[in-house]
Coordinates of C-alpha atoms and ligand atoms in Angstrom, one line a residue:
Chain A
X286 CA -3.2 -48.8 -8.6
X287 CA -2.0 -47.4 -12.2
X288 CA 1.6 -48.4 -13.0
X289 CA 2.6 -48.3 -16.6
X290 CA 2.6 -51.6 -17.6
X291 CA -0.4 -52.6 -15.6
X292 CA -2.8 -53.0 -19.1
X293 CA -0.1 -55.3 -20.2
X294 CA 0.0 -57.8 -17.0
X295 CA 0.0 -61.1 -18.3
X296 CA -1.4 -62.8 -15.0
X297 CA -4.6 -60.6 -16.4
X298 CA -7.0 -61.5 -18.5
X299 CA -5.6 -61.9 -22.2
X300 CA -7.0 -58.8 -24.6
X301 CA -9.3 -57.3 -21.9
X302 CA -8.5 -53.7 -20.1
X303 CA -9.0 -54.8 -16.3
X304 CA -11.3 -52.8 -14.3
X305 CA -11.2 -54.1 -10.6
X306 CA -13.9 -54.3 -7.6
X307 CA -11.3 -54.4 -5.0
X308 CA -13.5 -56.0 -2.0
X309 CA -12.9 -56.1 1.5
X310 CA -15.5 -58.4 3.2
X311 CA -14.3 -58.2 6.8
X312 CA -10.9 -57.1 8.9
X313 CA -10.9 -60.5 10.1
X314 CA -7.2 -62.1 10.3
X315 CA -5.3 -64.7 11.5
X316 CA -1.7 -61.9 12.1
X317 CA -1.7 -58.6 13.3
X318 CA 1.4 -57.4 11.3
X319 CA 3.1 -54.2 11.9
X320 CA 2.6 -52.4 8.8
X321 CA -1.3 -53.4 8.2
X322 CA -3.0 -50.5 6.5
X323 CA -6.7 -52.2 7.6
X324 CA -5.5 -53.0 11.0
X325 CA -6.7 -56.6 10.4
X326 CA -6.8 -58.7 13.1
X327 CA -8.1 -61.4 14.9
X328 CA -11.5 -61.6 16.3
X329 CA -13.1 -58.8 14.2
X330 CA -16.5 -60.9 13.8
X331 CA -18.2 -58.2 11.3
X332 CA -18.1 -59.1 7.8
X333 CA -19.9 -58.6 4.3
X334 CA -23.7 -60.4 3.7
X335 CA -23.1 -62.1 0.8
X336 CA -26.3 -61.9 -0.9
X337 CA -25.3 -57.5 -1.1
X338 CA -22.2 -58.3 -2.4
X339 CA -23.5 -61.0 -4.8
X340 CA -26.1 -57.8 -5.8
X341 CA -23.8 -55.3 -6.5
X342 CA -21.2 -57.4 -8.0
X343 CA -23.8 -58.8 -11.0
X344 CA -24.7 -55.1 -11.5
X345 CA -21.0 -53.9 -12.0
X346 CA -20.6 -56.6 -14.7
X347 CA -22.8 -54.6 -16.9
X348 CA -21.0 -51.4 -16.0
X349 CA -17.9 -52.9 -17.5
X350 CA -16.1 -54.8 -14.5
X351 CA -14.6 -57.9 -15.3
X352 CA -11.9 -58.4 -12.2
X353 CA -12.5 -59.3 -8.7
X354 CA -9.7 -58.8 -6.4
X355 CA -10.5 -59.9 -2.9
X356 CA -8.8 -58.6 0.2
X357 CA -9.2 -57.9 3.9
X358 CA -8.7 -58.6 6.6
X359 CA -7.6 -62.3 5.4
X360 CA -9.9 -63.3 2.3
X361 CA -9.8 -67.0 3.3
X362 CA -11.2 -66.2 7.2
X363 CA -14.6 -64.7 5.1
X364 CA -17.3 -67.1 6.2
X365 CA -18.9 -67.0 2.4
X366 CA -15.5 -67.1 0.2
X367 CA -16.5 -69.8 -1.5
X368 CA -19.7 -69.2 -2.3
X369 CA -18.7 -65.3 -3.5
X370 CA -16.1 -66.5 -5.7
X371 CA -18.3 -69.1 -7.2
X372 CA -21.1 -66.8 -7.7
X373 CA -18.4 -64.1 -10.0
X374 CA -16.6 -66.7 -12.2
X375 CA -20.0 -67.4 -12.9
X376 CA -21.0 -64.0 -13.7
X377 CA -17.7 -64.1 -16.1
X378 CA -15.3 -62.5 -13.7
X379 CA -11.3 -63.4 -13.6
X380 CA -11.0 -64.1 -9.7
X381 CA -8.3 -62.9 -8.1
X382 CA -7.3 -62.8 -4.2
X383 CA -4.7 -61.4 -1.8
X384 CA -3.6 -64.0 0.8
X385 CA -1.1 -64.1 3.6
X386 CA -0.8 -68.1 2.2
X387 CA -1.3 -69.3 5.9
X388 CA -4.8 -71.0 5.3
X389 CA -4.3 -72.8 2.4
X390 CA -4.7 -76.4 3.7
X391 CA -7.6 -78.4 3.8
X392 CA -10.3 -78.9 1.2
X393 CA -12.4 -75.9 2.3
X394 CA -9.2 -73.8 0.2
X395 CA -9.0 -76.6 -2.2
X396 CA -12.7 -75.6 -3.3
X397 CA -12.0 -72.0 -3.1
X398 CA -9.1 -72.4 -5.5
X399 CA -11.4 -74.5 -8.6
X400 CA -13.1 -70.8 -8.7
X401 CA -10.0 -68.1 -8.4
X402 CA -7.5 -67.4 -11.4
X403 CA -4.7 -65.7 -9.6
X404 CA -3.7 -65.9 -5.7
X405 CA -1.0 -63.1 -4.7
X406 CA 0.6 -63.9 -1.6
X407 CA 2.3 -61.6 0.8
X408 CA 5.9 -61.9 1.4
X409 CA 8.1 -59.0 3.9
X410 CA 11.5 -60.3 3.0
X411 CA 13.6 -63.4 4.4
X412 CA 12.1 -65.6 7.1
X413 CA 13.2 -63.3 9.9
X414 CA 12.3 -60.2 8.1
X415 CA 9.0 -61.9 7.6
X416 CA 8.4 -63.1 11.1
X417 CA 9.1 -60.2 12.1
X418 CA 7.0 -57.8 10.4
X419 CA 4.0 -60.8 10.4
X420 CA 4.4 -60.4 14.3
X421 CA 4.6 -64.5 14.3
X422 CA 7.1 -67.0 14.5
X423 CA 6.9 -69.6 11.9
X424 CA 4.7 -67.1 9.8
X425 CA 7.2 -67.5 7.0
X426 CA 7.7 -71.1 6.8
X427 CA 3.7 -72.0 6.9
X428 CA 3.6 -69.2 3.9
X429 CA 6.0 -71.4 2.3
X430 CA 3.7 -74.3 2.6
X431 CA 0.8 -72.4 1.1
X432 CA 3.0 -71.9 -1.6
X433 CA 3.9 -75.6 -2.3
X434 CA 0.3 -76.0 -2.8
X435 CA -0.1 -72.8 -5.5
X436 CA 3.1 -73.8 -7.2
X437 CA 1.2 -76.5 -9.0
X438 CA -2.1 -75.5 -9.2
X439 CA -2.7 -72.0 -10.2
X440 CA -1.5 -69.3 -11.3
X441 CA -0.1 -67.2 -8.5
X442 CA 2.4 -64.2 -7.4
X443 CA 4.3 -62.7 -4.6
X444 CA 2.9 -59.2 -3.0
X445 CA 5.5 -57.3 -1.3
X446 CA 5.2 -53.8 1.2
X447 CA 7.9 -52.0 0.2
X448 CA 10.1 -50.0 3.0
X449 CA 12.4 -47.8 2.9
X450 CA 15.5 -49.9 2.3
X451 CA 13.5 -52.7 0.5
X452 CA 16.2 -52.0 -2.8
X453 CA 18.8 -54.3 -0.3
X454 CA 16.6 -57.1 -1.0
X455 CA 14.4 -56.4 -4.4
X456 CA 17.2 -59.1 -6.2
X457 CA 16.6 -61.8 -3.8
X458 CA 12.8 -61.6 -3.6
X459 CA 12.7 -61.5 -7.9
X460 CA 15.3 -64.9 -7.5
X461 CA 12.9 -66.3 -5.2
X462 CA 10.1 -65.7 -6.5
X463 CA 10.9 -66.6 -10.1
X464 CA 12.7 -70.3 -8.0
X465 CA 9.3 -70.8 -6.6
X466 CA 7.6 -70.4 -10.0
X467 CA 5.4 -67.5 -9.4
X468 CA 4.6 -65.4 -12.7
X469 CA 4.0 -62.1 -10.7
X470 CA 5.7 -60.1 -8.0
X471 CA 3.9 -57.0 -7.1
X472 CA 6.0 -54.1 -5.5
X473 CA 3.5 -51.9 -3.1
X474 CA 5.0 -49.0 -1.0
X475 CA 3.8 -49.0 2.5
X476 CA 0.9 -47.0 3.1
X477 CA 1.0 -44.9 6.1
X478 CA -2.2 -45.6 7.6
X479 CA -3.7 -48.1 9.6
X480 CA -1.6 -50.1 12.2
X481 CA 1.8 -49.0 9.9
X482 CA 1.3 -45.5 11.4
X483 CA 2.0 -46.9 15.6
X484 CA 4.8 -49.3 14.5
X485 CA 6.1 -47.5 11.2
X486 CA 5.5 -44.5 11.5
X487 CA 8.9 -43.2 11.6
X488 CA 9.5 -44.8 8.3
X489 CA 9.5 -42.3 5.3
X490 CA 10.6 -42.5 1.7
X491 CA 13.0 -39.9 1.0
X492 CA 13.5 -39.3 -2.8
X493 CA 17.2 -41.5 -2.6
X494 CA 15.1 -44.6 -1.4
X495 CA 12.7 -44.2 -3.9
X496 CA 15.5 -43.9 -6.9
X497 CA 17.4 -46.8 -5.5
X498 CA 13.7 -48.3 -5.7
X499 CA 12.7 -47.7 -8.8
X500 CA 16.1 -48.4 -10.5
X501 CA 16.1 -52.3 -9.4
X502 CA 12.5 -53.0 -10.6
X503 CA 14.0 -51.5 -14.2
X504 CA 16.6 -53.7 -13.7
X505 CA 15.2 -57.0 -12.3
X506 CA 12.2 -56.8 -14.7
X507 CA 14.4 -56.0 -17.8
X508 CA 16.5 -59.3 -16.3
X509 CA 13.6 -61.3 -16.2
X510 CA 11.7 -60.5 -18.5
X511 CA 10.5 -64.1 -19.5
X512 CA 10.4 -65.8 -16.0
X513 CA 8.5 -63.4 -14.2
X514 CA 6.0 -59.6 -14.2
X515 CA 7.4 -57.1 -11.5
X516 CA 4.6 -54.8 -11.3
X517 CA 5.9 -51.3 -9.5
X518 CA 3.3 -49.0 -8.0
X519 CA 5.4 -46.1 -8.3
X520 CA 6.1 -43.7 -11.2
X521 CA 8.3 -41.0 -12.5
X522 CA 7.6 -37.7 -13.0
X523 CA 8.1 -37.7 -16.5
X524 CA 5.4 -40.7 -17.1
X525 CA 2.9 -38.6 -15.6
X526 CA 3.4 -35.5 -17.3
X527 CA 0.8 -34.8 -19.8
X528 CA -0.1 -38.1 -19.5
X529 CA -4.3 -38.5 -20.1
X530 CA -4.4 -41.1 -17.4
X531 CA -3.6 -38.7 -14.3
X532 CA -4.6 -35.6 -16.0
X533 CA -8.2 -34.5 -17.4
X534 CA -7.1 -32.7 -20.1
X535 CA -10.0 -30.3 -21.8
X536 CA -9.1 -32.3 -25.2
X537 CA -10.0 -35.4 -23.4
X538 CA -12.4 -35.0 -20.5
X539 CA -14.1 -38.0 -19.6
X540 CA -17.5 -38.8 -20.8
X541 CA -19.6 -37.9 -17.8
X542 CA -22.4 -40.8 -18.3
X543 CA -22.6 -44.1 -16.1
X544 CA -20.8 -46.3 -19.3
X545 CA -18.3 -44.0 -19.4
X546 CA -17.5 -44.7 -15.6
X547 CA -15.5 -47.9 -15.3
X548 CA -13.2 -46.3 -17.7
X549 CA -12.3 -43.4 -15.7
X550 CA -12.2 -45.7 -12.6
X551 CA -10.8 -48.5 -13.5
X552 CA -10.7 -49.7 -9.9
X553 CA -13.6 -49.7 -7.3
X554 CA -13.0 -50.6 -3.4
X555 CA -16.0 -52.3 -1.3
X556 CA -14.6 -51.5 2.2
X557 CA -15.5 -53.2 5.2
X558 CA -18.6 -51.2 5.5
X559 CA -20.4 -52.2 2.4
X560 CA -19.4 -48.4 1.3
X561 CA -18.3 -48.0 -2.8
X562 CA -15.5 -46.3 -3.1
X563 CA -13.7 -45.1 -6.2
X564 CA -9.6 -44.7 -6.1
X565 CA -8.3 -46.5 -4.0
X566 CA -8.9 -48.0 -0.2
X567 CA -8.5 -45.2 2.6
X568 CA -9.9 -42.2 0.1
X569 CA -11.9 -39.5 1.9
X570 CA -15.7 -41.0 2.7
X571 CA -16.7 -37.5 0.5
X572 CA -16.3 -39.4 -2.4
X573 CA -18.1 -42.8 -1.3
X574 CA -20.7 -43.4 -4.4
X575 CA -22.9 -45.3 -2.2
X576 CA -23.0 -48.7 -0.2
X577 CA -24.3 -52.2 -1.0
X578 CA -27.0 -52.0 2.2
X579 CA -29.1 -49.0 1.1
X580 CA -31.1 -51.1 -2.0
X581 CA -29.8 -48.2 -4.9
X582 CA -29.2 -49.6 -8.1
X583 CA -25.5 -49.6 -9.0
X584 CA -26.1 -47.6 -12.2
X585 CA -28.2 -44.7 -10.1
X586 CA -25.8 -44.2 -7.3
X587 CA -23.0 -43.9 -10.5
X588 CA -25.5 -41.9 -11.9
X589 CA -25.4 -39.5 -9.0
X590 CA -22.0 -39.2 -8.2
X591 CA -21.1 -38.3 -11.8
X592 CA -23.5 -35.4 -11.1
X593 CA -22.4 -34.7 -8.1
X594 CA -18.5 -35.7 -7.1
X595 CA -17.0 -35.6 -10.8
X596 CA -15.9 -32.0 -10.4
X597 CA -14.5 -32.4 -7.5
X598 CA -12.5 -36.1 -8.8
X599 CA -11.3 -33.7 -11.2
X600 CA -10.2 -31.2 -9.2
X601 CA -8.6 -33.3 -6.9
X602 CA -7.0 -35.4 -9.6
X603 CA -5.6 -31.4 -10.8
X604 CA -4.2 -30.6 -7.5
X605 CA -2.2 -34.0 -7.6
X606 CA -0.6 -33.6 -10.7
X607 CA -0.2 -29.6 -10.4
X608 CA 1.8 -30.6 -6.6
X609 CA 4.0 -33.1 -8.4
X610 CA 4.8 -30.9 -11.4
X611 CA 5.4 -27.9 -9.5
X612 CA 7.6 -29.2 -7.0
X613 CA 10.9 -30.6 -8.6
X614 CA 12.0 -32.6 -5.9
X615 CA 9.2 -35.4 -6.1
X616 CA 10.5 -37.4 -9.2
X617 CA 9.4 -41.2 -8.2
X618 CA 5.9 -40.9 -6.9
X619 CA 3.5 -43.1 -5.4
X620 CA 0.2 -41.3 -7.6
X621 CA -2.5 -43.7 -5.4
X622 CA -1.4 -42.9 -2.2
X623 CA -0.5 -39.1 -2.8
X624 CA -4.3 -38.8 -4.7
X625 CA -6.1 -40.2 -1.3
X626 CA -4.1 -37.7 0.9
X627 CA -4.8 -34.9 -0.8
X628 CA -8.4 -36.6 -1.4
X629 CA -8.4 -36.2 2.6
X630 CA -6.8 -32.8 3.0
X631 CA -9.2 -31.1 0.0
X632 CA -12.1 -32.9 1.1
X633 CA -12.9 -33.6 4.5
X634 CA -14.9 -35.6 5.8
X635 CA -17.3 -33.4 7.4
X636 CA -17.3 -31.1 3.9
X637 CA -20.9 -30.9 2.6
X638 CA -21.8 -30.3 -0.8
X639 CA -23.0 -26.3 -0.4
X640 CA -21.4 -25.5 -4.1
X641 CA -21.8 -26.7 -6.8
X642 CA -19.7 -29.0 -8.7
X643 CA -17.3 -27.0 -11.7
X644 CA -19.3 -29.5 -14.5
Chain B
X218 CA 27.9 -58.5 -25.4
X219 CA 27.6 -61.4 -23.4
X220 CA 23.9 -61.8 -21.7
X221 CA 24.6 -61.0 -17.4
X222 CA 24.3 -63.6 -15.4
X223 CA 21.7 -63.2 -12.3
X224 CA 24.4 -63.4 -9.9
X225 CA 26.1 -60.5 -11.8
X226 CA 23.2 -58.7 -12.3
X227 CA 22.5 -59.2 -7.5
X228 CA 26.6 -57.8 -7.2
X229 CA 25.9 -55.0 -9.9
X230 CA 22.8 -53.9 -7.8
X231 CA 23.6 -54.1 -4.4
X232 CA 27.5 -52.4 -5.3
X233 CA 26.1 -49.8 -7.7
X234 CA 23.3 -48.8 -4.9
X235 CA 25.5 -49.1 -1.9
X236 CA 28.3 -47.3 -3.2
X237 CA 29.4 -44.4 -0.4
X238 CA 30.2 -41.5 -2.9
X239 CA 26.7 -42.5 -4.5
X240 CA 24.7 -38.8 -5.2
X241 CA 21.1 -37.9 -5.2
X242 CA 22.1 -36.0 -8.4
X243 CA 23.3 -39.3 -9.8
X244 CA 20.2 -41.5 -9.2
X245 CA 18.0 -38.9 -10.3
X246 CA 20.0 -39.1 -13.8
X247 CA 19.7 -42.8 -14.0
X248 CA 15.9 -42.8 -12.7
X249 CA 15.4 -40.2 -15.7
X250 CA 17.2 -41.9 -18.3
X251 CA 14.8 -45.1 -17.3
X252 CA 11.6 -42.7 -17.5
X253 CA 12.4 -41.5 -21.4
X254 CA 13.3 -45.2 -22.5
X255 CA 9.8 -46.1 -21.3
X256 CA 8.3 -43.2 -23.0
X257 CA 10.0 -43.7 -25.8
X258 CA 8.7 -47.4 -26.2
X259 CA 11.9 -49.4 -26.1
X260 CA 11.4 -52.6 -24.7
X261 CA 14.9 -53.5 -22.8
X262 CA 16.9 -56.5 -23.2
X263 CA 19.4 -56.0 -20.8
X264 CA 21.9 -53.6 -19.1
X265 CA 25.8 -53.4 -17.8
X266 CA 27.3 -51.5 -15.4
X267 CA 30.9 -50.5 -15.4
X268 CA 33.3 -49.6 -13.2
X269 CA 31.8 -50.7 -10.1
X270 CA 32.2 -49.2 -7.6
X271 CA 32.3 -46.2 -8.8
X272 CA 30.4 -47.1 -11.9
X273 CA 31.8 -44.9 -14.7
X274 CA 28.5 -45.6 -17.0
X275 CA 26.0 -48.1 -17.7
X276 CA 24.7 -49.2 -21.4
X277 CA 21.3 -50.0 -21.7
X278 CA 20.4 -52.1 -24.6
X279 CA 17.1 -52.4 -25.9
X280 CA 14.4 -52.7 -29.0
X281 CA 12.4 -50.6 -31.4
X282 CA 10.3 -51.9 -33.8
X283 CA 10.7 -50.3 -36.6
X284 CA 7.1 -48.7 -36.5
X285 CA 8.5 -46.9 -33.8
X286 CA 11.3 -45.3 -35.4
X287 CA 10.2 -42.1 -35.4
X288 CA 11.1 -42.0 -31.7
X289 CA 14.9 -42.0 -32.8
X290 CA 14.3 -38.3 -32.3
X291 CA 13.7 -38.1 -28.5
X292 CA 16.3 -40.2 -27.9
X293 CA 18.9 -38.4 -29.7
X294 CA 17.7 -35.0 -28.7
X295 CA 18.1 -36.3 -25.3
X296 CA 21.0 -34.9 -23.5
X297 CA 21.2 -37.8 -20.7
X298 CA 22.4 -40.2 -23.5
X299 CA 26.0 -39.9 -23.9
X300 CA 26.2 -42.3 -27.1
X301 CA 23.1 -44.3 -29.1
X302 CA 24.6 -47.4 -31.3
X303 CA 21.8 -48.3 -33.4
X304 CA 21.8 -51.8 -35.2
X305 CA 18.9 -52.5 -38.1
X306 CA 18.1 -56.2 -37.4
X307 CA 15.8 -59.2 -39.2
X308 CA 17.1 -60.7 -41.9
X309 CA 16.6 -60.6 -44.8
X310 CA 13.8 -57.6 -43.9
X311 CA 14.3 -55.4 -40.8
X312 CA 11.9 -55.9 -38.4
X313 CA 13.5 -54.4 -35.5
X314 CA 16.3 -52.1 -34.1
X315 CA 18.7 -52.9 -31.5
X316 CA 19.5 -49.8 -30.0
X317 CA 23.0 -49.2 -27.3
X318 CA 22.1 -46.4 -25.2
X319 CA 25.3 -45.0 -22.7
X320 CA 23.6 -43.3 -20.1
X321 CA 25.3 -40.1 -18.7
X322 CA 29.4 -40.4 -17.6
X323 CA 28.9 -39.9 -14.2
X324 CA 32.4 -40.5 -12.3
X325 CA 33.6 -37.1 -12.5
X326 CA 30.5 -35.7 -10.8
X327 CA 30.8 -37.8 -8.1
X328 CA 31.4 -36.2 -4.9
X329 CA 34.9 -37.7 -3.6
X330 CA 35.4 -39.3 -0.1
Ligands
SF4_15 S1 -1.4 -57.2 6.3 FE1 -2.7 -58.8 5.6 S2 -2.1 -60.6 6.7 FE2 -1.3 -58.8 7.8 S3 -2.9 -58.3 9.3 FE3 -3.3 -57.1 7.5 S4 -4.8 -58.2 6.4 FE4 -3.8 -59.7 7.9

C-alpha cells in the first residue's frame, strides 16, 4: 500500500526503500472473522510448496526485493513457516508477518520468532468489538497473550481494519497500543471483498467518515510522534495530484527493463495460488506476471509482462488518477483499493490480449 | 503553549468529531489544511482546538528547517490559513522555524441547530 510516510517507517529497514513480496501460503485459519478479505478459514488444507516459494523468493532478491511480509490465511497455521522464514533472513531479507497473535505459544513460534523482524498483529477494537468481529469469544484476550510474549521480544505493531465509525475509537487503539509498547499501528480500510462483502457489505465509507478518519491519524501521529508510527492507508487528493508515484508522467515514465521493475512495484503479492501479482492482493488475474509452479525464471516472466501488461499498468494507473481528479467529491482516497477495482472493471478477467499494448 | 495532555488530546477528538452542527464543508477544510502542511514538509509538533464544541479554530504548530524555507510561499499564499506566526529558532545559529498556523475560522459557517 503507498501512504506518504511509508519510505520513512521506522519498523523498516534503516536507509533502504522497501520493496515487499507480500505472500500468502494458504487460507488456512484458526477464525473465520466477518470482514476477511481472503475468506480464511479453518480446514482449507491447500498451501504453498516451499521449495517454489524458496525459488522465487532467492530470484526476487536480485531484482531488488528486500522485505518479506507474510500473510494468509494465518501465517503461523503454514506447515513450512519456519523453514521459509529461515530460508529469507538468510537470503538478507527483513522478515515481517501479519498475525491474529492467537498462536504464539509454544516453542514451535519461539523458533519462528529468532528469524522474523516485525510481527503486526490484528486488533478490531475493544474486547467485545474484537470478539465480535473475530467471530470468537475469548479471541481478544488470547491476542492479548500473544502480545505479552512480543512485548519483550521483538519488534512488533498493531494492524487495524478500519470501519466506518472506527474515528470513535482511533485515540484509544494509539493509547493502547503505545501502553502495550508496540512501535507501529497500521490503519487499513476494509476492503470489500472476500467474506466482508456477506457480513459487511452494507458498510460504506462516505466522504464524512473518511475526513473524521483521516483527521485523528494527523492528530494521534502528530501526538505521538516519539512513542509510536501510525501508518494510514488512505490519502488526500491533493498528495496525489501530480504526484510521480500514482501518475506516469511523460517527464518520468518508468524505465521499462526488468531492474527497473521493483521500483515501479514496489510491492509484489504471491496469492494462494502460487500466481505473482503486482499491486496489491485481489487485482484482476489480467495482470498476473506468472506463478511460482510453471519453472519461468523470475526475470523472464518480468521480462514479459513489461512487454506485454505495462501499457495497460499505465493506463490503468491513468484512469485512477484521472477518476479521482475529475470528481471533486472523492478527497480522502483509498488509491490501492480504488486501482484494483478499476484493475477489475478495465480489465476483465476473460479480456485477452488482441491489441497491442500503447508502449 | 503548554504541550496537550493525551487525555486532552481523546476529549478534543471525540467532541470536535461528534459535534451535531459538524459540516462536511468544515472537515473538508481541516482535511485540506492537513494535506498542504504535508506537502509543504512541516513536520508537526502539536495542535489545539478551541472552542469545543463548536470549535472556533484550531492552531497547528509545527517545524521547517530552514532549508525548506522557501516553502514560506505556499503557505502564505494559502487562503485556508487564517494567520502564520513564524518563530526563527537555534541559538546562537537558526537551524529551524517554528511556524503557528490558524486554520480557517469556522463558527460562523456552521450550520445552526
Ligand atoms: S482476517 Fe486474518 S485472522 Fe481473520 S480469518 Fe482472515 S486471515 Fe484469519
Amino acid at each position: 500500500m503507498m501512504s506518504q510516510n511509508n519510505e520513512s517507517c521506522k519498523t523498516l529497514p534503516a536507509g533502504r526503500v522497501s520493496k515487499v513480496i507480500q505472500i500468502h501460503p494458504s487460507l488456512n485459519c484458526n477464525l473465520r472473522c466477518k470482514h476477511c478479505y481472503s475468506s480464511s478459514a479453518p480446514g482449507i488444507k491447500k498451501e504453498l510448496a516451499f521449495d517454489a516459494l524458496a525459488n522465487i523468493i532467492g530470484q526476487a532478491a536480485e531484482v531488488g526485493y528486500n522485505v518479506i511480509s507474510m500473510s494468509g490465511g494465518e501465517p503461523f497455521m503454514y506447515q513450512s513457516l519456519e523453514e521459509l522464514v529461515r530460508f529469507s533472513k538468510s537470503a538478507g531479507y527483513f522478515n515481517s508477518v501479519t498475525t491474529n497473535g492467537m498462536l504464539l505459544k509454544g516453542s514451535r513460534a519461539k523458533n519462528i520468532l529468532k528469524y522474523v523482524d516485525l510481527i503486526a498483529v490484528s486488533i478490531d477494537g475493544k474486547e467485545e468489538m474484537h470478539d465480535h468481529m473475530r467471530s470468537q469469544p475469548g479471541a481478544f484476550k488470547k491476542m492479548r497473550e500473544g502480545v505479552a510474549i512480543l512485548r519483550d521480544s521483538i519488534n512488533y505493531g498493531f494492524i487495524h481494519t478500519l470501519l466506518p465509525d472506527s474515528w470513535k475509537i482511533l485515540s484509544w487503539l494509539a493509547g493502547f497500543a503505545v501502553d502495550e509498547k508496540a512501535s507501529l499501528l497500521h490503519l487499513h480500510p476494509l476492503e470489500m471483498s472476500g467474506r466482508a462483502t456477506q457480513h459487511l457489505g452494507g458498510l460504506l465509507f462516505d466522504q464524512t467518515d473518511l475526513y473524521k478518519i483521516y483527521i485523528s491519524h494527523y492528530y494521534l501521529n502528530t501526538y505521538f510522534e516519539n512513542d509510536i508510527f501510525i501508518q494510514l492507508d488512505l490519502l488526500h487528493r491533493n498528495n496525489i495530484k501530480n504526484n510521480p508515484n500514482f501518475v506516469f508522467h511523460e517527464s518520468c515514465k518508468p524505465q521499462l527493463c526488468a531492474s527497473g521493475f521493483s521500483t515501479i512495484f514496489k510491492e509484489l503479492i504471491i496469492n494462494e495460488k502460487g500466481d505473482i501479482l503486482p499491486i496489491a492482493h485481489g487485482c484482476s488475474p489480467f495482470f498476473t506476471i506468472g506463478n511460482i509452479y510453471s519453472g519461468e525464471k523470475l526475470q523472464y516472466m518480468i521480462g514479459r509482462f513489461m512487454h506485454e501488461k505495462m501499457g495497460y499498468i499505465i493506463d490503468l494507473f491513468q484512469a485512477t488518477y484521472d477518476n479521482i481528479m475529475l470528481d471533486k467529491e472523492l478527497e480522502i482516497v483509498n488509491w490501492s483499493e480504488m486501482v484494483i477495482q478499476k484493475s477489475h472493471t478495465l480489465f476483465p478477467k476473460e479480456q485477452l490480449l488482441n491489441t497491442q499494448p500503447n508502449q | 503553549m503548554e504541550k496537550t495532555t493525551f487525555a486532552e488530546v481523546e476529549k478534543q477528538l471525540m467532541a470536535h468529531l461528534s459535534a451535531a452542527n459538524l459540516s462536511k464543508e468544515h472537515l473538508s477544510h481541516v482535511s485540506g489544511s492537513i494535506s498542504k502542511t504535508y506537502a509543504a514538509g512541516l513536520r508537526i509538533v502539536d495542535w489545539w482546538i478551541y472552542g469545543i464544541p463548536a470549535f472556533e479554530r484550531i492552531v497547528v504548530q509545527g517545524q521547517l528547517p530552514i532549508e525548506a524555507a522557501g516553502t514560506f510561499q505556499e503557505l502564505i499564499a494559502n487562503k485556508m490559513f487564517k494567520e502564520i506566526r513564524i518563530f526563527r529558532k537555534g541559538i546562537p545559529v537558526p537551524h529551524f522555524f517554528q511556524v503557528d498556523l490558524t486554520i480557517e475560522k469556522i463558527t460562523e459557517q456552521m450550520p445552526k441547530i
